[in-house]
Amino acid sequence: MTTQPDVSPPSNAEVTPTLFDDGLPSVAWWVALAGLPGMGPARLRALWETASGREAWRTVAAGRAHLIPEVGQLLGRTAEETSRRWARAGGRLDVGERWREHAELSVSVLGGAAHPARLADDVEPPVVLFASGTREALLGPTVAIVGTRRCTRPGAELAHELGLVCARSGIRVVSGLAVGIDSAAHRGALAAGADAAPPVAVVGSGLDVVYPARSRTLWAEVAARGVVLSEYPLGTEPARWRFPARNRLVAALADVVVVVESPRSGGSMYTVDEALRRDRKVLAVPGSVRSAASSGTNWLLSQGATVACGPEDVLDALGLADAGADDGTLLDPRPRPSGDGRRVLRAIGWEPATLDTLSRRTGLGLGSLAVALDTLEADRWIDRDGGRLERRAQA
Amino acid sequence: MLAKVSSATLLGVEGRPVSVEVHVGAGLPGFTVVGLPDTSCREARDRVRAALICSGLTWPPKRVTVNLAPSSERKMGSGLDLAIALALLAASDQLPADALADLGCIGELGLDGSLRAVPGTVSLVDAMPTAQVVVPVTCAREARLVGRHQVRPVERLSDVVLALTGEVPWPDPPEPPPPPPEPPLPDLADVRGQPVARQALEIAAAGGHHILFVGPPGAGKTMLARRLPGLLPPLDQVDALAATRCFSAAGVGVAGGGLIERPPFRAPHHSSTMVALIGGGTASLRPGELSLATGGILFMDELGEFPPSVVDALRQPLEEGVVRVARARASVTLPARFLLVAATNPCPCGEATEPGACRCSDAARARYRRRLSGPVLDRFDLRVEVHRPDPTALLAAEPDEASAPVAERVVRARLLAVARGVRTNSALPGERLDEVAPLAPGAKRMLEAALRQGRLTARGLARVRRVARTIADLDGSDPASPLDAEPVALAMALRADASPLEAAA
């Protein structure tokens, strides 16, 4: 840390406001800094390590940020330009106004009492954390259920099931609220009921910027039952580079990470990297070798990830036993198919199939095949998705 | 002196009779054409003058006024040249006045007096009330199709004049040879595998149901669409004449060709303008691709690349079978009764039918899907996903059924529809469905379940019944017996929404 005459060491900063002459607590300055364009977690941390909130703000607003050695090093070649951008944005910002906008929210700063313990000790801790919901939700065993946005229906169903059973067993489900696996896992956690473990979500935008728009209700439900966390102040738009940063928090908050479906490259693989850095256990769900959505998870298994075939494997990894009996899904309420229907259901298998393929596999004419498929669809054994027919795991 | 000759001009696909009146009188030499001629008509003066002189006739050095009656309608094209020339000759006493009685003529004059063909011969001749009609030689075959007139084909102006003065009998010039027979249509046996798509083609041909193919590039959608004309029966007399008129009026078609017998197959490029497709272009409100496809097939490849306005404009023709075009001075009703075949990719990268393989962003995919609006997609009775062919099927030794046996079944099925009083099953009105397509109990249960579960809408119900009726007709089942579960289930399966699911949330 560089020594500067009028700086109070950051460890004295607390949530109970330490008032400076302009009446703002030090966390307010960090909120303002976190909102500057291009201010990522690493740069913010570099500032945090070298100055107090107000000092850091003054340095940045004066355009001298690049003169701090750690910061300058991080910024690299564009140090001066970035510094100027920050100064310009800082000049336009009224810090007090910004702070008052966040009055309803729970905001914690690194070093403060309210900052989650497991994040404060992290290898790359977040400097500011905005929370909508109850922070108590973060206390307890936690599993991260992550995966691709372009999942298959069985993948989504499995994520839902994992979320449901984990929540029911008292395990918090943490995920990113993205479309696909993330949302399915959280829906499962919510479906476990009000007295199950609360869901935890980390997002890559401001808490008021719902991305994507169709997840609006899910966000609200997770915030109401559990907590939604963000490293960025209100109004921050989601940008591509914020998502890997968010994924590291998902990994940091979890005891165990489960990847349900993912291609070889994608956000979930980044979460796995971050989990391995923090020595968290990584589980992967095996999938069909023909499915592009499972190519990443299958690769993880080949690299030594633990196999997760169902909720029991996840609970095992956490050292817990399955709490409570099933909710009656042992008995499938659906009528068992017979005759042609049974042949067709067996021929579909667990991968999506087309009419052509089924006709070839079963040898049935298109007419009788269509009748059998219609009955199966009506009884909710299969789903029709365009020209593809997929088997449903549950009604 | 005054002389009158009948002729005609083209508007849409109809001819409008025109009476060409020429007055030659005293005054400063001049030539005026009145009656809203377009530029081409006005240029007739120079053509007629040169043609007259080259034919050894005299150009009267007097004041000549030509009136194209009725004067409030626009006259288009150069087809009135011959009429103007003959009326001028009669008015200047170079032809006997009564020679032009009950005579109609069309034709463009070359500067040497030869007669040239004009587009729209069939419609023009049809509009003329006279008993005899003089036409250029190359149009003679088309003119005879109308059937009501005595057709006099001529090669040059001097021949007409000599025949009209009575000196020489009407000439009998050799007509151009008929066009070579068209190459055989592509055969269905070329398609390997794809049983669902083949079945769908057969159903579309038999019942006139519009069909949409969705699939990745290289799946064979265009290939399948091009095999559909081979399954359709040849046009009957009425349809053939209507198609020939449209082609003639649009200026498309083989010169010297006669009746169009094969159902037309039109495949406009997706950069075509709205007017090129719908019609109504140029002052004569030319028929567009939709009208040219009447009685046949309109194939829209890459449906997603057509501008949304164009795709939406299809709604009226698909519903009513006509296109009503209105302009400031005139409005026409163009025929537009065709079988619509469309092919599209499921998304910009084309891979959305394979689960998990689509590389498009959500926004791009949503944008692409928006182009195919719900109401247009709804007009397709058959929506089939076509997947890349199976390698074993491609290399199989035995080809599947050829077009000929399928075409026979299609003909038989179409006869059943005609016996019901409609052209094709797709034209069955909703009220008659209970009468001609009653449901057996099993089928009824199936449809009820589907309606309750939201897998079928009310409009979809009517369409499914029509398609099921066609399937039952193709199977050879008794037309009077109610529809079983099998055709109904297959009809529902082929109508499945072929747009891929959004990522499950």
mmCIF file of N, CA and C in Angstrom, chain B residues 326-429:
data_model
loop_
_atom_site.group_PDB
_atom_site.id
_atom_site.type_symbol
_atom_site.label_atom_id
_atom_site.label_comp_id
_atom_site.label_asym_id
_atom_site.label_seq_id
_atom_site.Cartn_x
_atom_site.Cartn_y
_atom_site.Cartn_z
ATOM 1 N N ALA B 326 -55.579 -1.571 -57.959
ATOM 2 C CA ALA B 326 -56.262 -0.327 -58.312
ATOM 3 C C ALA B 326 -55.226 0.756 -58.520
ATOM 4 N N ARG B 327 -55.366 1.482 -59.613
ATOM 5 C CA ARG B 327 -54.497 2.628 -59.846
ATOM 6 C C ARG B 327 -55.384 3.836 -60.057
ATOM 7 N N ALA B 328 -54.794 4.987 -60.307
ATOM 8 C CA ALA B 328 -55.595 6.206 -60.414
ATOM 9 C C ALA B 328 -56.630 6.107 -61.527
ATOM 10 N N ARG B 329 -56.228 5.559 -62.644
ATOM 11 C CA ARG B 329 -57.129 5.606 -63.791
ATOM 12 C C ARG B 329 -57.902 4.323 -63.993
ATOM 13 N N ALA B 330 -57.451 3.261 -63.448
ATOM 14 C CA ALA B 330 -58.101 1.988 -63.758
ATOM 15 C C ALA B 330 -57.868 1.020 -62.624
ATOM 16 N N SER B 331 -58.740 0.028 -62.543
ATOM 17 C CA SER B 331 -58.477 -1.048 -61.584
ATOM 18 C C SER B 331 -58.828 -2.356 -62.253
ATOM 19 N N VAL B 332 -58.086 -3.380 -61.929
ATOM 20 C CA VAL B 332 -58.315 -4.685 -62.534
ATOM 21 C C VAL B 332 -58.325 -5.751 -61.458
ATOM 22 N N THR B 333 -58.913 -6.869 -61.799
ATOM 23 C CA THR B 333 -58.855 -8.051 -60.952
ATOM 24 C C THR B 333 -58.054 -9.095 -61.709
ATOM 25 N N LEU B 334 -56.898 -9.426 -61.165
ATOM 26 C CA LEU B 334 -56.035 -10.395 -61.819
ATOM 27 C C LEU B 334 -56.228 -11.747 -61.155
ATOM 28 N N PRO B 335 -56.229 -12.803 -61.930
ATOM 29 C CA PRO B 335 -56.376 -14.123 -61.303
ATOM 30 C C PRO B 335 -55.115 -14.470 -60.528
ATOM 31 N N ALA B 336 -55.299 -15.182 -59.412
ATOM 32 C CA ALA B 336 -54.137 -15.582 -58.606
ATOM 33 C C ALA B 336 -54.480 -16.828 -57.816
ATOM 34 N N ARG B 337 -54.788 -17.898 -58.513
ATOM 35 C CA ARG B 337 -55.135 -19.125 -57.809
ATOM 36 C C ARG B 337 -54.041 -20.130 -58.075
ATOM 37 N N PHE B 338 -53.190 -20.334 -57.072
ATOM 38 C CA PHE B 338 -52.023 -21.173 -57.297
ATOM 39 C C PHE B 338 -51.777 -22.013 -56.059
ATOM 40 N N LEU B 339 -50.891 -22.971 -56.223
ATOM 41 C CA LEU B 339 -50.453 -23.786 -55.100
ATOM 42 C C LEU B 339 -49.144 -23.185 -54.622
ATOM 43 N N LEU B 340 -49.102 -22.789 -53.374
ATOM 44 C CA LEU B 340 -47.915 -22.117 -52.849
ATOM 45 C C LEU B 340 -46.981 -23.137 -52.213
ATOM 46 N N VAL B 341 -45.746 -23.140 -52.693
ATOM 47 C CA VAL B 341 -44.716 -23.978 -52.084
ATOM 48 C C VAL B 341 -43.623 -23.031 -51.627
ATOM 49 N N ALA B 342 -43.208 -23.151 -50.386
ATOM 50 C CA ALA B 342 -42.162 -22.264 -49.887
ATOM 51 C C ALA B 342 -41.088 -23.084 -49.193
ATOM 52 N N ALA B 343 -39.886 -22.568 -49.226
ATOM 53 C CA ALA B 343 -38.783 -23.220 -48.526
ATOM 54 C C ALA B 343 -38.070 -22.163 -47.707
ATOM 55 N N THR B 344 -37.668 -22.526 -46.516
ATOM 56 C CA THR B 344 -36.966 -21.562 -45.686
ATOM 57 C C THR B 344 -36.016 -22.282 -44.751
ATOM 58 N N ASN B 345 -35.011 -21.533 -44.308
ATOM 59 C CA ASN B 345 -34.163 -22.052 -43.251
ATOM 60 C C ASN B 345 -34.823 -21.745 -41.920
ATOM 61 N N PRO B 346 -34.544 -22.533 -40.908
ATOM 62 C CA PRO B 346 -35.183 -22.246 -39.620
ATOM 63 C C PRO B 346 -34.608 -21.013 -38.939
ATOM 64 N N CYS B 347 -33.388 -20.632 -39.280
ATOM 65 C CA CYS B 347 -32.755 -19.481 -38.634
ATOM 66 C C CYS B 347 -31.639 -19.003 -39.554
ATOM 67 N N PRO B 348 -31.018 -17.843 -39.301
ATOM 68 C CA PRO B 348 -29.998 -17.355 -40.233
ATOM 69 C C PRO B 348 -28.870 -18.331 -40.506
ATOM 70 N N CYS B 349 -28.400 -19.073 -39.518
ATOM 71 C CA CYS B 349 -27.304 -20.000 -39.810
ATOM 72 C C CYS B 349 -27.830 -21.294 -40.383
ATOM 73 N N GLY B 350 -29.104 -21.544 -40.253
ATOM 74 C CA GLY B 350 -29.700 -22.696 -40.917
ATOM 75 C C GLY B 350 -29.687 -23.982 -40.136
ATOM 76 N N GLU B 351 -29.124 -23.961 -38.914
ATOM 77 C CA GLU B 351 -28.939 -25.224 -38.220
ATOM 78 C C GLU B 351 -29.912 -25.436 -37.080
ATOM 79 N N ALA B 352 -30.926 -24.569 -36.986
ATOM 80 C CA ALA B 352 -31.729 -24.650 -35.766
ATOM 81 C C ALA B 352 -32.532 -25.935 -35.649
ATOM 82 N N THR B 353 -32.687 -26.687 -36.754
ATOM 83 C CA THR B 353 -33.449 -27.924 -36.624
ATOM 84 C C THR B 353 -32.645 -29.012 -35.938
ATOM 85 N N GLU B 354 -31.323 -28.860 -35.880
ATOM 86 C CA GLU B 354 -30.519 -29.816 -35.108
ATOM 87 C C GLU B 354 -30.411 -29.268 -33.697
ATOM 88 N N PRO B 355 -30.779 -30.029 -32.697
ATOM 89 C CA PRO B 355 -30.781 -29.447 -31.351
ATOM 90 C C PRO B 355 -29.389 -29.050 -30.913
ATOM 91 N N GLY B 356 -29.285 -27.842 -30.400
ATOM 92 C CA GLY B 356 -28.019 -27.378 -29.855
ATOM 93 C C GLY B 356 -27.010 -26.958 -30.896
ATOM 94 N N ALA B 357 -27.350 -27.033 -32.185
ATOM 95 C CA ALA B 357 -26.325 -26.735 -33.185
ATOM 96 C C ALA B 357 -26.445 -25.322 -33.735
ATOM 97 N N CYS B 358 -27.436 -24.573 -33.290
ATOM 98 C CA CYS B 358 -27.643 -23.253 -33.885
ATOM 99 C C CYS B 358 -26.620 -22.266 -33.339
ATOM 100 N N ARG B 359 -25.986 -21.510 -34.266
ATOM 101 C CA ARG B 359 -24.948 -20.594 -33.825
ATOM 102 C C ARG B 359 -25.450 -19.143 -33.802
ATOM 103 N N CYS B 360 -26.748 -18.960 -34.024
ATOM 104 C CA CYS B 360 -27.235 -17.583 -34.105
ATOM 105 C C CYS B 360 -27.485 -17.028 -32.711
ATOM 106 N N SER B 361 -27.371 -15.693 -32.608
ATOM 107 C CA SER B 361 -27.729 -15.066 -31.343
ATOM 108 C C SER B 361 -29.253 -15.037 -31.238
ATOM 109 N N ASP B 362 -29.738 -14.902 -30.019
ATOM 110 C CA ASP B 362 -31.188 -14.874 -29.820
ATOM 111 C C ASP B 362 -31.837 -13.776 -30.627
ATOM 112 N N ALA B 363 -31.195 -12.608 -30.658
ATOM 113 C CA ALA B 363 -31.791 -11.484 -31.383
ATOM 114 C C ALA B 363 -31.898 -11.790 -32.865
ATOM 115 N N ALA B 364 -30.848 -12.374 -33.428
ATOM 116 C CA ALA B 364 -30.882 -12.667 -34.864
ATOM 117 C C ALA B 364 -31.979 -13.670 -35.184
ATOM 118 N N ARG B 365 -32.107 -14.667 -34.328
ATOM 119 C CA ARG B 365 -33.118 -15.682 -34.575
ATOM 120 C C ARG B 365 -34.514 -15.087 -34.465
ATOM 121 N N ALA B 366 -34.721 -14.245 -33.449
ATOM 122 C CA ALA B 366 -36.046 -13.632 -33.289
ATOM 123 C C ALA B 366 -36.371 -12.761 -34.493
ATOM 124 N N ARG B 367 -35.377 -12.040 -34.965
ATOM 125 C CA ARG B 367 -35.598 -11.172 -36.112
ATOM 126 C C ARG B 367 -35.987 -11.980 -37.337
ATOM 127 N N TYR B 368 -35.307 -13.089 -37.527
ATOM 128 C CA TYR B 368 -35.584 -13.935 -38.682
ATOM 129 C C TYR B 368 -36.989 -14.502 -38.601
ATOM 130 N N ARG B 369 -37.370 -14.940 -37.425
ATOM 131 C CA ARG B 369 -38.691 -15.534 -37.280
ATOM 132 C C ARG B 369 -39.790 -14.509 -37.460
ATOM 133 N N ARG B 370 -39.498 -13.265 -37.118
ATOM 134 C CA ARG B 370 -40.517 -12.228 -37.261
ATOM 135 C C ARG B 370 -40.889 -12.022 -38.711
ATOM 136 N N ARG B 371 -39.958 -12.307 -39.618
ATOM 137 C CA ARG B 371 -40.248 -12.114 -41.037
ATOM 138 C C ARG B 371 -41.350 -13.033 -41.510
ATOM 139 N N LEU B 372 -41.402 -14.214 -40.919
ATOM 140 C CA LEU B 372 -42.476 -15.141 -41.302
ATOM 141 C C LEU B 372 -43.598 -14.932 -40.305
ATOM 142 N N SER B 373 -44.495 -14.023 -40.646
ATOM 143 C CA SER B 373 -45.488 -13.629 -39.656
ATOM 144 C C SER B 373 -46.455 -14.771 -39.409
ATOM 145 N N GLY B 374 -47.042 -14.775 -38.265
ATOM 146 C CA GLY B 374 -47.981 -15.812 -37.879
ATOM 147 C C GLY B 374 -49.077 -16.043 -38.896
ATOM 148 N N PRO B 375 -49.775 -14.980 -39.337
ATOM 149 C CA PRO B 375 -50.856 -15.204 -40.293
ATOM 150 C C PRO B 375 -50.397 -15.868 -41.585
ATOM 151 N N VAL B 376 -49.214 -15.571 -42.047
ATOM 152 C CA VAL B 376 -48.767 -16.208 -43.288
ATOM 153 C C VAL B 376 -48.440 -17.664 -43.027
ATOM 154 N N LEU B 377 -47.741 -17.933 -41.928
ATOM 155 C CA LEU B 377 -47.412 -19.319 -41.607
ATOM 156 C C LEU B 377 -48.674 -20.137 -41.468
ATOM 157 N N ASP B 378 -49.712 -19.479 -40.984
ATOM 158 C CA ASP B 378 -50.963 -20.179 -40.751
ATOM 159 C C ASP B 378 -51.606 -20.640 -42.047
ATOM 160 N N ARG B 379 -51.295 -19.969 -43.168
ATOM 161 C CA ARG B 379 -51.914 -20.326 -44.432
ATOM 162 C C ARG B 379 -51.395 -21.637 -44.976
ATOM 163 N N PHE B 380 -50.251 -22.080 -44.459
ATOM 164 C CA PHE B 380 -49.707 -23.336 -44.948
ATOM 165 C C PHE B 380 -50.389 -24.492 -44.228
ATOM 166 N N ASP B 381 -50.983 -25.363 -45.013
ATOM 167 C CA ASP B 381 -51.624 -26.533 -44.412
ATOM 168 C C ASP B 381 -50.609 -27.590 -44.029
ATOM 169 N N LEU B 382 -49.516 -27.619 -44.757
ATOM 170 C CA LEU B 382 -48.502 -28.639 -44.517
ATOM 171 C C LEU B 382 -47.199 -27.925 -44.213
ATOM 172 N N ARG B 383 -46.628 -28.247 -43.052
ATOM 173 C CA ARG B 383 -45.365 -27.613 -42.684
ATOM 174 C C ARG B 383 -44.425 -28.743 -42.318
ATOM 175 N N VAL B 384 -43.471 -28.945 -43.175
ATOM 176 C CA VAL B 384 -42.643 -30.150 -43.062
ATOM 177 C C VAL B 384 -41.210 -29.761 -42.814
ATOM 178 N N GLU B 385 -40.590 -30.394 -41.836
ATOM 179 C CA GLU B 385 -39.166 -30.198 -41.643
ATOM 180 C C GLU B 385 -38.425 -31.179 -42.515
ATOM 181 N N VAL B 386 -37.492 -30.676 -43.270
ATOM 182 C CA VAL B 386 -36.691 -31.542 -44.129
ATOM 183 C C VAL B 386 -35.296 -31.588 -43.536
ATOM 184 N N HIS B 387 -34.821 -32.774 -43.263
ATOM 185 C CA HIS B 387 -33.485 -32.900 -42.678
ATOM 186 C C HIS B 387 -32.520 -33.412 -43.727
ATOM 187 N N ARG B 388 -31.260 -33.233 -43.458
ATOM 188 C CA ARG B 388 -30.266 -33.701 -44.412
ATOM 189 C C ARG B 388 -30.446 -35.202 -44.620
ATOM 190 N N PRO B 389 -30.311 -35.636 -45.875
ATOM 191 C CA PRO B 389 -30.636 -37.040 -46.133
ATOM 192 C C PRO B 389 -29.683 -37.979 -45.425
ATOM 193 N N ASP B 390 -30.229 -39.111 -45.073
ATOM 194 C CA ASP B 390 -29.492 -40.164 -44.421
ATOM 195 C C ASP B 390 -28.482 -40.765 -45.400
ATOM 196 N N PRO B 391 -27.226 -40.938 -45.036
ATOM 197 C CA PRO B 391 -26.247 -41.469 -45.993
ATOM 198 C C PRO B 391 -26.625 -42.834 -46.564
ATOM 199 N N THR B 392 -27.212 -43.700 -45.747
ATOM 200 C CA THR B 392 -27.570 -45.016 -46.283
ATOM 201 C C THR B 392 -28.647 -44.868 -47.350
ATOM 202 N N ALA B 393 -29.569 -43.962 -47.125
ATOM 203 C CA ALA B 393 -30.635 -43.783 -48.126
ATOM 204 C C ALA B 393 -30.065 -43.218 -49.422
ATOM 205 N N LEU B 394 -29.104 -42.280 -49.289
ATOM 206 C CA LEU B 394 -28.539 -41.643 -50.488
ATOM 207 C C LEU B 394 -27.848 -42.665 -51.376
ATOM 208 N N LEU B 395 -27.192 -43.630 -50.752
ATOM 209 C CA LEU B 395 -26.402 -44.574 -51.538
ATOM 210 C C LEU B 395 -27.163 -45.867 -51.810
ATOM 211 N N ALA B 396 -28.461 -45.881 -51.467
ATOM 212 C CA ALA B 396 -29.224 -47.115 -51.682
ATOM 213 C C ALA B 396 -29.321 -47.431 -53.163
ATOM 214 N N ALA B 397 -29.371 -48.697 -53.473
ATOM 215 C CA ALA B 397 -29.403 -49.106 -54.872
ATOM 216 C C ALA B 397 -30.773 -48.882 -55.491
ATOM 217 N N GLU B 398 -31.811 -49.104 -54.691
ATOM 218 C CA GLU B 398 -33.161 -49.034 -55.242
ATOM 219 C C GLU B 398 -33.739 -47.641 -55.055
ATOM 220 N N PRO B 399 -34.130 -46.975 -56.164
ATOM 221 C CA PRO B 399 -34.797 -45.683 -55.962
ATOM 222 C C PRO B 399 -36.219 -45.902 -55.463
ATOM 223 N N ASP B 400 -36.736 -44.875 -54.811
ATOM 224 C CA ASP B 400 -38.121 -44.969 -54.359
ATOM 225 C C ASP B 400 -39.067 -44.695 -55.522
ATOM 226 N N GLU B 401 -40.336 -44.548 -55.171
ATOM 227 C CA GLU B 401 -41.353 -44.377 -56.224
ATOM 228 C C GLU B 401 -41.034 -43.233 -57.181
ATOM 229 N N ALA B 402 -41.344 -43.442 -58.449
ATOM 230 C CA ALA B 402 -41.163 -42.371 -59.440
ATOM 231 C C ALA B 402 -42.401 -41.483 -59.455
ATOM 232 N N SER B 403 -42.360 -40.430 -60.260
ATOM 233 C CA SER B 403 -43.485 -39.481 -60.289
ATOM 234 C C SER B 403 -44.740 -40.108 -60.859
ATOM 235 N N ALA B 404 -44.590 -41.002 -61.840
ATOM 236 C CA ALA B 404 -45.772 -41.466 -62.581
ATOM 237 C C ALA B 404 -46.820 -42.146 -61.703
ATOM 238 N N PRO B 405 -46.438 -43.167 -60.901
ATOM 239 C CA PRO B 405 -47.475 -43.779 -60.070
ATOM 240 C C PRO B 405 -48.090 -42.796 -59.074
ATOM 241 N N VAL B 406 -47.258 -41.890 -58.559
ATOM 242 C CA VAL B 406 -47.797 -40.905 -57.622
ATOM 243 C C VAL B 406 -48.785 -40.000 -58.336
ATOM 244 N N ALA B 407 -48.445 -39.591 -59.552
ATOM 245 C CA ALA B 407 -49.329 -38.697 -60.307
ATOM 246 C C ALA B 407 -50.672 -39.367 -60.572
ATOM 247 N N GLU B 408 -50.640 -40.675 -60.797
ATOM 248 C CA GLU B 408 -51.917 -41.366 -61.018
ATOM 249 C C GLU B 408 -52.797 -41.277 -59.800
ATOM 250 N N ARG B 409 -52.199 -41.518 -58.634
ATOM 251 C CA ARG B 409 -52.992 -41.437 -57.399
ATOM 252 C C ARG B 409 -53.539 -40.029 -57.225
ATOM 253 N N VAL B 410 -52.717 -39.057 -57.581
ATOM 254 C CA VAL B 410 -53.147 -37.665 -57.431
ATOM 255 C C VAL B 410 -54.353 -37.392 -58.314
ATOM 256 N N VAL B 411 -54.310 -37.899 -59.539
ATOM 257 C CA VAL B 411 -55.434 -37.677 -60.458
ATOM 258 C C VAL B 411 -56.706 -38.279 -59.894
ATOM 259 N N ARG B 412 -56.596 -39.508 -59.374
ATOM 260 C CA ARG B 412 -57.785 -40.174 -58.810
ATOM 261 C C ARG B 412 -58.329 -39.373 -57.636
ATOM 262 N N ALA B 413 -57.425 -38.889 -56.778
ATOM 263 C CA ALA B 413 -57.881 -38.130 -55.611
ATOM 264 C C ALA B 413 -58.551 -36.831 -56.044
ATOM 265 N N ARG B 414 -57.988 -36.199 -57.060
ATOM 266 C CA ARG B 414 -58.585 -34.945 -57.527
ATOM 267 C C ARG B 414 -59.972 -35.159 -58.109
ATOM 268 N N LEU B 415 -60.167 -36.303 -58.740
ATOM 269 C CA LEU B 415 -61.497 -36.591 -59.281
ATOM 270 C C LEU B 415 -62.519 -36.657 -58.168
ATOM 271 N N LEU B 416 -62.105 -37.242 -57.038
ATOM 272 C CA LEU B 416 -63.021 -37.320 -55.904
ATOM 273 C C LEU B 416 -63.407 -35.920 -55.433
ATOM 274 N N ALA B 417 -62.442 -35.018 -55.457
ATOM 275 C CA ALA B 417 -62.753 -33.649 -55.034
ATOM 276 C C ALA B 417 -63.735 -33.006 -55.995
ATOM 277 N N VAL B 418 -63.510 -33.217 -57.283
ATOM 278 C CA VAL B 418 -64.412 -32.634 -58.279
ATOM 279 C C VAL B 418 -65.823 -33.182 -58.086
ATOM 280 N N ALA B 419 -65.898 -34.476 -57.738
ATOM 281 C CA ALA B 419 -67.220 -35.074 -57.492
ATOM 282 C C ALA B 419 -67.913 -34.399 -56.323
ATOM 283 N N ARG B 420 -67.127 -33.834 -55.413
ATOM 284 C CA ARG B 420 -67.730 -33.123 -54.276
ATOM 285 C C ARG B 420 -68.157 -31.733 -54.652
ATOM 286 N N GLY B 421 -67.767 -31.303 -55.840
ATOM 287 C CA GLY B 421 -68.211 -29.996 -56.282
ATOM 288 C C GLY B 421 -67.186 -28.889 -56.083
ATOM 289 N N VAL B 422 -65.975 -29.229 -55.639
ATOM 290 C CA VAL B 422 -64.937 -28.204 -55.514
ATOM 291 C C VAL B 422 -63.774 -28.583 -56.413
ATOM 292 N N ARG B 423 -62.952 -27.622 -56.708
ATOM 293 C CA ARG B 423 -61.802 -27.881 -57.567
ATOM 294 C C ARG B 423 -60.819 -28.819 -56.881
ATOM 295 N N THR B 424 -60.471 -28.439 -55.630
ATOM 296 C CA THR B 424 -59.595 -29.288 -54.830
ATOM 297 C C THR B 424 -60.100 -29.259 -53.394
ATOM 298 N N ASN B 425 -59.617 -30.217 -52.593
ATOM 299 C CA ASN B 425 -60.093 -30.297 -51.214
ATOM 300 C C ASN B 425 -59.771 -29.051 -50.411
ATOM 301 N N SER B 426 -58.719 -28.338 -50.772
ATOM 302 C CA SER B 426 -58.362 -27.166 -49.979
ATOM 303 C C SER B 426 -59.406 -26.073 -50.123
ATOM 304 N N ALA B 427 -60.249 -26.189 -51.161
ATOM 305 C CA ALA B 427 -61.275 -25.162 -51.366
ATOM 306 C C ALA B 427 -62.584 -25.511 -50.679
ATOM 307 N N LEU B 428 -62.628 -26.613 -49.948
ATOM 308 C CA LEU B 428 -63.860 -26.994 -49.264
ATOM 309 C C LEU B 428 -64.234 -25.929 -48.247
ATOM 310 N N PRO B 429 -65.446 -25.395 -48.337
ATOM 311 C CA PRO B 429 -65.812 -24.366 -47.352
ATOM 312 C C PRO B 429 -66.074 -24.996 -45.994
#
